[in-house]
Coordinates of C-alpha atoms and ligand atoms in Angstrom, one line a residue:
M1 CA 94.3 122.2 90.1
L2 CA 91.9 119.8 88.5
G3 CA 88.9 118.0 89.9
N4 CA 86.7 118.5 93.0
F5 CA 88.0 117.3 96.3
T6 CA 87.5 117.4 100.0
Y7 CA 90.6 117.4 102.1
H8 CA 90.1 116.3 105.7
N9 CA 92.9 114.9 107.8
P10 CA 92.0 114.6 111.5
T11 CA 95.3 113.1 112.8
K12 CA 96.9 115.2 115.5
L13 CA 100.7 115.2 115.2
I14 CA 103.0 115.7 118.2
F15 CA 106.5 116.1 116.8
G16 CA 110.0 116.5 118.2
Q17 CA 112.5 115.3 120.8
D18 CA 110.0 116.0 123.6
A19 CA 107.0 114.5 121.9
M20 CA 106.6 111.6 124.3
D21 CA 106.0 114.0 127.2
A22 CA 102.5 114.6 125.7
L23 CA 101.5 111.0 125.5
A24 CA 100.0 110.5 129.0
A25 CA 97.8 113.6 128.6
E26 CA 96.7 112.5 125.1
L27 CA 95.6 109.1 126.5
E28 CA 93.2 110.7 128.9
A29 CA 90.7 111.3 126.1
Y30 CA 90.0 107.5 125.8
G31 CA 88.4 104.8 127.9
P32 CA 90.4 102.7 130.4
N33 CA 91.3 99.6 128.2
V34 CA 94.3 99.9 125.9
Q35 CA 95.6 97.3 123.5
L36 CA 99.3 97.9 123.3
V37 CA 100.4 96.8 119.8
Y38 CA 104.1 96.3 119.0
G39 CA 106.4 94.2 116.8
G40 CA 109.2 91.8 117.4
G41 CA 110.8 93.5 120.3
S42 CA 112.9 96.4 119.0
I43 CA 111.0 98.7 121.4
K44 CA 112.1 96.7 124.4
R45 CA 115.8 96.9 123.3
N46 CA 115.8 100.6 122.7
G47 CA 113.8 101.7 125.7
I48 CA 110.7 103.1 123.9
Y49 CA 108.6 100.4 125.5
D50 CA 109.5 101.6 129.0
Q51 CA 108.5 105.1 128.1
V52 CA 105.2 104.1 126.7
V53 CA 104.3 101.8 129.6
A54 CA 105.2 104.7 132.0
A55 CA 102.8 107.0 130.1
L56 CA 100.0 104.3 130.1
A57 CA 100.5 103.9 133.9
A58 CA 100.5 107.7 134.5
A59 CA 97.2 107.8 132.6
G60 CA 95.8 104.9 134.7
K61 CA 95.1 102.6 131.9
N62 CA 94.5 98.8 131.9
V63 CA 96.9 97.4 129.3
V64 CA 96.5 94.3 127.3
E65 CA 99.6 93.5 125.3
D66 CA 99.5 92.4 121.7
A67 CA 103.1 91.8 120.6
G68 CA 104.7 90.1 117.7
V69 CA 103.2 92.1 114.8
M70 CA 105.4 91.0 112.0
P71 CA 106.7 93.2 109.1
N72 CA 104.0 92.8 106.5
P73 CA 101.2 91.8 109.0
T74 CA 99.3 88.7 108.1
V75 CA 95.6 88.0 108.0
E76 CA 96.1 85.3 110.7
K77 CA 97.6 87.9 113.0
L78 CA 94.7 90.2 112.3
Y79 CA 92.2 87.5 113.3
E80 CA 94.1 87.1 116.6
G81 CA 94.3 90.9 117.3
A82 CA 90.5 91.3 116.6
R83 CA 89.8 88.6 119.1
I84 CA 92.0 90.2 121.7
A85 CA 90.3 93.6 121.2
R86 CA 86.8 92.1 121.4
E87 CA 87.4 90.0 124.5
N88 CA 89.0 92.9 126.4
H89 CA 86.5 95.6 125.4
V90 CA 89.3 97.7 124.1
D91 CA 88.8 101.5 124.0
L92 CA 92.0 102.5 122.3
I93 CA 94.6 100.6 120.2
L94 CA 98.1 102.1 120.7
A95 CA 100.5 101.0 118.0
V96 CA 104.2 101.5 118.8
G97 CA 106.3 100.7 115.8
G98 CA 106.3 101.3 112.0
G99 CA 103.8 100.9 109.3
S100 CA 103.2 97.3 110.0
C101 CA 102.1 97.9 113.6
I102 CA 100.0 101.0 112.7
D103 CA 98.4 99.3 109.6
Y104 CA 97.6 96.2 111.8
A105 CA 96.1 98.4 114.5
K106 CA 93.8 100.0 111.9
A107 CA 92.8 96.6 110.6
V108 CA 92.0 95.4 114.1
A109 CA 90.1 98.6 114.8
V110 CA 87.6 98.0 111.9
S111 CA 87.5 94.2 112.4
A112 CA 87.0 93.6 116.1
N113 CA 83.3 94.5 116.3
L114 CA 82.2 93.0 113.0
P115 CA 79.0 90.9 113.3
E116 CA 79.8 87.2 113.8
G117 CA 80.6 85.3 110.6
V118 CA 81.8 88.4 108.6
D119 CA 85.3 87.8 107.5
P120 CA 87.4 91.0 107.6
W121 CA 89.8 89.9 104.9
Q122 CA 87.0 89.3 102.5
K123 CA 85.1 92.4 103.5
Y124 CA 87.9 95.0 103.5
W125 CA 90.8 93.6 101.4
V126 CA 88.9 91.7 98.7
D127 CA 85.5 93.5 98.4
F128 CA 87.0 96.9 99.5
D129 CA 83.9 97.5 101.6
E130 CA 83.9 100.2 104.2
P131 CA 82.9 99.8 107.9
A132 CA 79.2 100.2 108.5
V133 CA 78.3 103.6 109.9
D134 CA 77.0 102.0 113.1
L135 CA 80.1 99.7 113.5
D136 CA 82.1 100.5 116.6
V137 CA 85.5 101.4 115.0
I138 CA 88.1 101.4 117.8
P139 CA 90.2 104.6 117.9
V140 CA 93.9 104.1 117.1
G141 CA 96.9 106.1 118.3
S142 CA 100.5 105.7 117.4
V143 CA 104.1 106.2 118.5
L144 CA 106.2 106.0 115.4
T145 CA 109.6 104.2 115.4
M146 CA 110.2 103.4 111.7
V147 CA 109.7 106.1 109.1
G148 CA 108.4 105.6 105.6
T149 CA 104.9 104.4 105.1
G150 CA 103.0 107.6 106.3
S151 CA 100.6 105.2 108.1
E152 CA 100.7 107.6 111.1
M153 CA 98.6 110.1 109.3
N154 CA 96.6 108.2 106.7
C155 CA 93.7 105.8 106.3
G156 CA 95.7 103.0 104.6
S157 CA 96.1 99.5 106.0
V158 CA 98.1 96.8 104.1
I159 CA 97.5 93.1 105.0
T160 CA 99.2 90.1 103.6
N161 CA 97.5 86.8 102.9
H162 CA 100.2 84.2 102.1
G163 CA 97.6 81.5 101.4
A164 CA 96.1 83.6 98.6
K165 CA 99.6 85.0 97.6
M166 CA 98.1 88.5 97.9
K167 CA 99.3 91.6 99.7
V168 CA 96.6 94.2 99.5
G169 CA 96.3 97.8 100.7
H170 CA 92.9 99.3 101.5
V171 CA 92.8 103.1 101.8
F172 CA 89.7 103.5 103.9
A173 CA 87.3 106.3 103.0
D174 CA 86.0 106.3 106.5
A175 CA 87.8 109.0 108.5
R176 CA 87.4 107.0 111.7
V177 CA 90.3 104.8 110.5
F178 CA 92.9 107.7 110.6
P179 CA 95.0 107.4 113.7
R180 CA 93.7 110.0 116.3
F181 CA 97.2 111.0 117.1
A182 CA 100.8 110.2 116.4
V183 CA 103.8 110.8 118.5
L184 CA 106.8 111.6 116.2
N185 CA 110.2 111.7 117.9
P186 CA 112.9 111.5 115.2
E187 CA 115.4 110.2 117.8
F188 CA 113.3 107.0 118.0
T189 CA 114.5 106.1 114.5
Y190 CA 118.2 106.2 115.4
T191 CA 118.3 102.5 116.3
L192 CA 116.8 101.4 113.0
P193 CA 119.1 99.0 111.1
R194 CA 120.5 100.8 108.0
Y195 CA 118.6 98.5 105.7
Q196 CA 115.3 99.5 107.2
M197 CA 116.2 103.2 107.2
V198 CA 117.1 103.1 103.5
A199 CA 114.0 101.0 102.7
G200 CA 111.9 103.7 104.5
I201 CA 113.6 106.5 102.5
F202 CA 112.9 104.8 99.2
D203 CA 109.3 104.1 100.3
I204 CA 108.9 107.9 100.8
M205 CA 110.4 108.7 97.4
S206 CA 108.1 106.2 95.8
H207 CA 105.0 107.6 97.5
I208 CA 105.9 111.0 96.1
T209 CA 106.8 109.9 92.6
E210 CA 103.6 107.8 92.3
Q211 CA 101.5 110.8 92.8
Y212 CA 103.7 113.2 90.9
F213 CA 103.9 111.1 87.7
S214 CA 100.2 111.5 86.7
G215 CA 98.4 114.3 85.0
T216 CA 99.6 117.1 82.7
D217 CA 98.0 120.2 84.3
D218 CA 99.9 122.8 86.3
S219 CA 99.2 121.6 89.8
T220 CA 100.2 123.0 93.2
S221 CA 100.4 119.4 94.4
D222 CA 103.4 118.8 92.0
Y223 CA 105.3 121.8 93.4
L224 CA 104.7 120.5 96.9
A225 CA 105.9 117.0 95.8
E226 CA 109.1 118.5 94.3
G227 CA 109.9 120.3 97.5
L228 CA 109.4 117.1 99.5
M229 CA 111.6 115.1 97.1
R230 CA 114.4 117.7 97.3
S231 CA 114.3 117.7 101.0
L232 CA 114.3 113.9 101.2
V233 CA 117.3 113.6 98.8
R234 CA 119.3 116.1 100.7
A235 CA 118.5 114.6 104.2
S236 CA 119.0 111.0 103.1
R237 CA 122.5 111.8 101.9
V238 CA 123.3 113.1 105.3
A239 CA 121.5 110.3 107.3
V240 CA 123.3 107.4 105.5
K241 CA 126.6 109.0 106.5
N242 CA 125.5 109.9 110.0
P243 CA 122.3 108.1 111.2
E244 CA 122.2 110.2 114.3
D245 CA 122.1 113.6 112.6
Y246 CA 118.9 114.9 114.1
E247 CA 118.3 117.5 111.4
A248 CA 118.4 114.9 108.7
R249 CA 116.3 112.3 110.6
S250 CA 113.7 114.9 111.5
N251 CA 113.3 116.0 107.9
I252 CA 113.0 112.5 106.7
M253 CA 110.3 111.8 109.3
W254 CA 108.4 115.0 108.3
C255 CA 108.7 114.2 104.6
A256 CA 107.3 110.7 105.2
T257 CA 104.2 112.0 106.9
W258 CA 103.4 114.6 104.2
A259 CA 104.3 112.3 101.3
L260 CA 101.3 110.0 102.1
N261 CA 98.7 111.8 104.1
T262 CA 96.7 112.6 100.9
L263 CA 97.8 116.2 100.6
I264 CA 99.9 115.9 97.4
A265 CA 97.3 113.5 95.9
Q266 CA 94.7 116.3 95.8
G267 CA 93.8 117.1 92.2
K268 CA 95.9 114.2 90.9
S269 CA 94.8 111.0 89.3
T270 CA 97.8 109.2 90.9
D271 CA 99.6 106.1 89.5
W272 CA 100.5 103.6 92.3
E273 CA 101.8 100.9 89.8
V274 CA 105.2 100.7 91.5
H275 CA 103.4 99.8 94.7
M276 CA 101.3 97.2 92.9
L277 CA 104.5 95.6 91.4
G278 CA 106.3 95.8 94.7
Q279 CA 103.4 94.4 96.7
A280 CA 103.3 91.4 94.3
V281 CA 107.0 90.8 95.1
G282 CA 106.2 91.2 98.8
A283 CA 103.3 88.6 98.5
H284 CA 105.7 86.0 97.1
T285 CA 108.9 86.8 99.1
D286 CA 107.8 88.6 102.2
A287 CA 110.7 91.1 101.5
T288 CA 111.0 94.5 103.1
H289 CA 108.4 96.8 101.6
G290 CA 110.6 99.8 100.5
M291 CA 113.2 97.4 98.9
T292 CA 110.5 95.7 96.8
L293 CA 109.7 99.2 95.4
S294 CA 113.3 100.2 94.7
A295 CA 113.8 96.9 92.9
V296 CA 111.1 97.5 90.4
A297 CA 110.9 101.3 90.2
L298 CA 113.5 102.0 87.5
P299 CA 112.4 99.3 85.0
Y300 CA 108.8 100.6 85.4
Y301 CA 109.7 104.3 85.0
R302 CA 112.0 103.7 82.0
L303 CA 109.1 101.8 80.4
V304 CA 106.5 104.5 81.0
M305 CA 108.8 107.5 80.4
P306 CA 107.9 108.0 76.7
Y307 CA 104.2 108.4 77.6
G308 CA 104.9 111.2 80.1
L309 CA 108.0 112.7 78.7
E310 CA 107.4 116.3 79.7
K311 CA 106.9 115.4 83.3
F312 CA 110.0 113.2 83.4
A313 CA 112.0 116.1 81.9
R314 CA 110.6 118.5 84.6
F315 CA 111.5 115.9 87.3
A316 CA 115.1 115.9 86.0
T317 CA 115.5 119.7 86.3
S318 CA 113.3 120.4 89.3
V319 CA 114.3 117.5 91.6
W320 CA 117.8 116.5 90.4
G321 CA 119.1 119.8 89.0
V322 CA 119.9 118.3 85.6
S323 CA 120.7 121.1 83.1
P324 CA 118.4 121.1 80.0
E325 CA 121.2 122.7 78.0
G326 CA 122.3 120.6 75.0
R327 CA 119.7 117.9 75.7
T328 CA 116.6 116.8 73.9
T329 CA 113.5 116.4 76.0
E330 CA 114.0 112.7 75.9
E331 CA 117.7 112.9 76.9
L332 CA 116.7 115.2 79.8
A333 CA 114.0 112.9 81.0
S334 CA 116.4 110.0 80.8
A335 CA 119.1 111.9 82.7
G336 CA 116.6 112.5 85.5
L337 CA 116.1 108.8 85.9
D338 CA 119.8 108.2 85.8
A339 CA 120.2 110.7 88.6
M340 CA 117.6 108.9 90.6
E341 CA 119.4 105.6 90.0
A342 CA 122.8 107.1 91.1
W343 CA 121.1 108.4 94.3
M344 CA 119.5 105.0 95.0
R345 CA 122.8 103.2 94.6
E346 CA 124.5 105.8 96.8
I347 CA 122.2 105.3 99.7
G348 CA 122.1 101.5 99.3
C349 CA 118.7 100.6 97.8
V350 CA 118.1 97.1 96.6
M351 CA 118.2 97.3 92.8
G352 CA 116.8 93.9 91.7
I353 CA 114.2 91.4 92.8
S354 CA 116.7 88.5 92.7
E355 CA 118.3 90.1 95.8
L356 CA 114.9 89.6 97.5
G357 CA 114.6 85.9 96.7
A358 CA 112.7 86.1 93.4
D359 CA 113.8 84.2 90.3
E360 CA 112.8 83.5 86.7
S361 CA 110.4 80.7 87.7
M362 CA 108.3 83.2 89.6
L363 CA 107.6 85.7 86.9
E364 CA 104.2 84.4 85.9
G365 CA 103.1 84.1 89.5
L366 CA 104.3 87.7 90.2
A367 CA 102.3 88.9 87.2
D368 CA 99.2 87.1 88.6
S369 CA 99.6 89.0 91.9
T370 CA 100.1 92.4 90.3
L371 CA 97.1 94.7 90.2
I372 CA 97.0 97.0 87.1
M373 CA 96.3 100.7 87.9
Q374 CA 94.7 103.2 85.5
G375 CA 95.9 106.6 86.8
G376 CA 99.5 106.9 85.5
Y377 CA 100.8 107.8 82.0
H378 CA 100.5 104.3 80.7
V379 CA 98.3 101.3 81.6
L380 CA 100.5 98.2 81.6
T381 CA 99.8 95.0 79.7
R382 CA 100.6 91.6 81.3
D383 CA 103.6 91.2 79.0
E384 CA 104.9 94.6 80.1
V385 CA 104.5 93.5 83.8
I386 CA 106.5 90.4 83.1
S387 CA 109.1 92.4 81.2
I388 CA 109.5 94.8 84.2
F389 CA 110.0 91.9 86.6
R390 CA 112.5 90.3 84.2
A391 CA 114.5 93.5 83.9
S392 CA 114.6 93.6 87.7
L393 CA 116.0 90.1 88.2
Ligands
NZQ1 O1 109.2 94.3 114.9 P1 110.3 95.1 115.5 O2 111.1 94.3 116.4 O3 109.8 96.4 116.1 O4 111.3 95.5 114.3 C1 110.9 96.4 113.2 C2 110.7 95.6 111.9 O5 111.5 94.4 111.9 C3 112.0 97.3 112.9 N1 112.0 98.5 113.7 C4 111.0 99.4 113.7 N2 111.4 100.5 114.4 C5 112.6 100.2 114.9 C6 113.0 99.0 114.4 N3 114.2 98.5 114.7 C7 115.0 99.2 115.4 N4 114.7 100.4 115.9 C8 113.5 101.0 115.7 N5 113.3 102.2 116.1 O6 111.8 97.6 111.5 C9 111.3 96.5 110.9 C10 110.3 97.0 109.9 O7 109.2 97.6 110.5 P2 107.8 97.7 109.6 O8 106.8 98.4 110.5 O9 107.5 96.5 109.0 O10 108.3 98.8 108.5 P3 107.4 99.8 107.7 O11 107.2 101.0 108.5 O12 108.2 100.0 106.4 O13 106.0 99.1 107.4 C11 105.8 98.2 106.4 C12 104.4 97.8 106.2 O14 103.6 99.0 105.9 C13 102.9 98.8 104.6 C14 103.8 97.9 103.9 O15 103.2 97.2 102.8 C15 104.2 96.9 105.0 O16 103.2 95.9 105.2 N6 102.6 100.1 104.0 C16 101.6 100.8 104.5 C17 101.1 102.0 103.9 C18 100.0 102.8 104.5 N7 99.5 102.5 105.6 O17 99.6 103.8 103.9 C19 101.7 102.5 102.7 C20 103.0 101.9 102.4 O18 103.2 102.0 101.0 C21 103.1 100.4 102.7 O19 102.6 99.6 101.7
ZN2 ZN1 104.9 102.3 100.4

């Protein structure tokens, strides 16, 4: 393991079919006013809303509802949520949904009590500033219904600003931004549309590969990453055939949480360029997050493979079981990416950005919206960014 690090993750996870039973007791640790954050209504249709409201009532909370959090939450919605939290003296923000609701809840948590005149977008998503130590950051809890982002156990919050054509993630250093607790019942994910389930599965894969494909030292983090990827591939193949297979859905849920709670990033420089490319696509098309990643991942990895050949060869054997026999290192590395491509097609990933509404005329704009990262095997030039988007059309 290289580098010096501190690993601290304060989120309490409550996992399994009975996880909701613990919510009412969990709520008792917080003050009386709860901002109940949810999305476009899936939780009303599948009954999760009723269970949450019952737990809030059992815990004697005053509830202010904050519904309509859209996938890829916007800066305008953030301003509205911060106002709701401030006006209602909220003691806890309870997010019931996927990454969008949880990211939004964290964003509201750090924005509601900012001094007047301070713009949260500018402060947190442009200047990447941290909350002041004396700022009252509102605690966040979550009930997860869509699996993929890892937001339930991390400090990340991604906000979209359509006006600026930017979708930006801030991974807060301030541990107060971690959700205090997360209720994880794999059965809550059964009602996800297949498209969302597959998007979440690829999001998990991308989180793992973007940490794995960096560095050349022998690192325990990489062995953990390989185990997560093997579990994810196996479970995803079952889940696409039978979405109500509890074993598969529970493994996918657990993989998602551990893929992006900073564990496998320890000692790694980490890459994150696929997310930067995907977020640019998201900023221009508002497409589903995981599918923006699947659309650009292979052109990106095929471009950077020569710079990290040994690791791509290891990926082929350790994750995909490709035999090294009779293959050069380059052929082996390539076969690993071919195996990943076959798996992506098998589970139903989007394979090109034109499927998401992008076209040739948008390539320059997409490149303008793409942040260039330094931690992977190769730092992209602007021409390479454009070539990746072109290859993904
Ligand atoms: O809004 P509702 O009606 O609830 O419908 C949602 C939404 O349309 C639906 N859904 C969720 N649970 C459901 C369900 N439908 C039926 N049954 C259920 N049980 O699914 C749709 C997508 O939900 P969303 O929360 O948008 O998906 P996801 O969890 O993928 O979150 C995406 C957001 O998270 C950010 C993304 O950029 C995007 O903005 N990310 C956050 C990260 C983090 N915090 O660390 C990292 C990720 O890389 C990602 O960037
Ligand atoms: Zn992601």
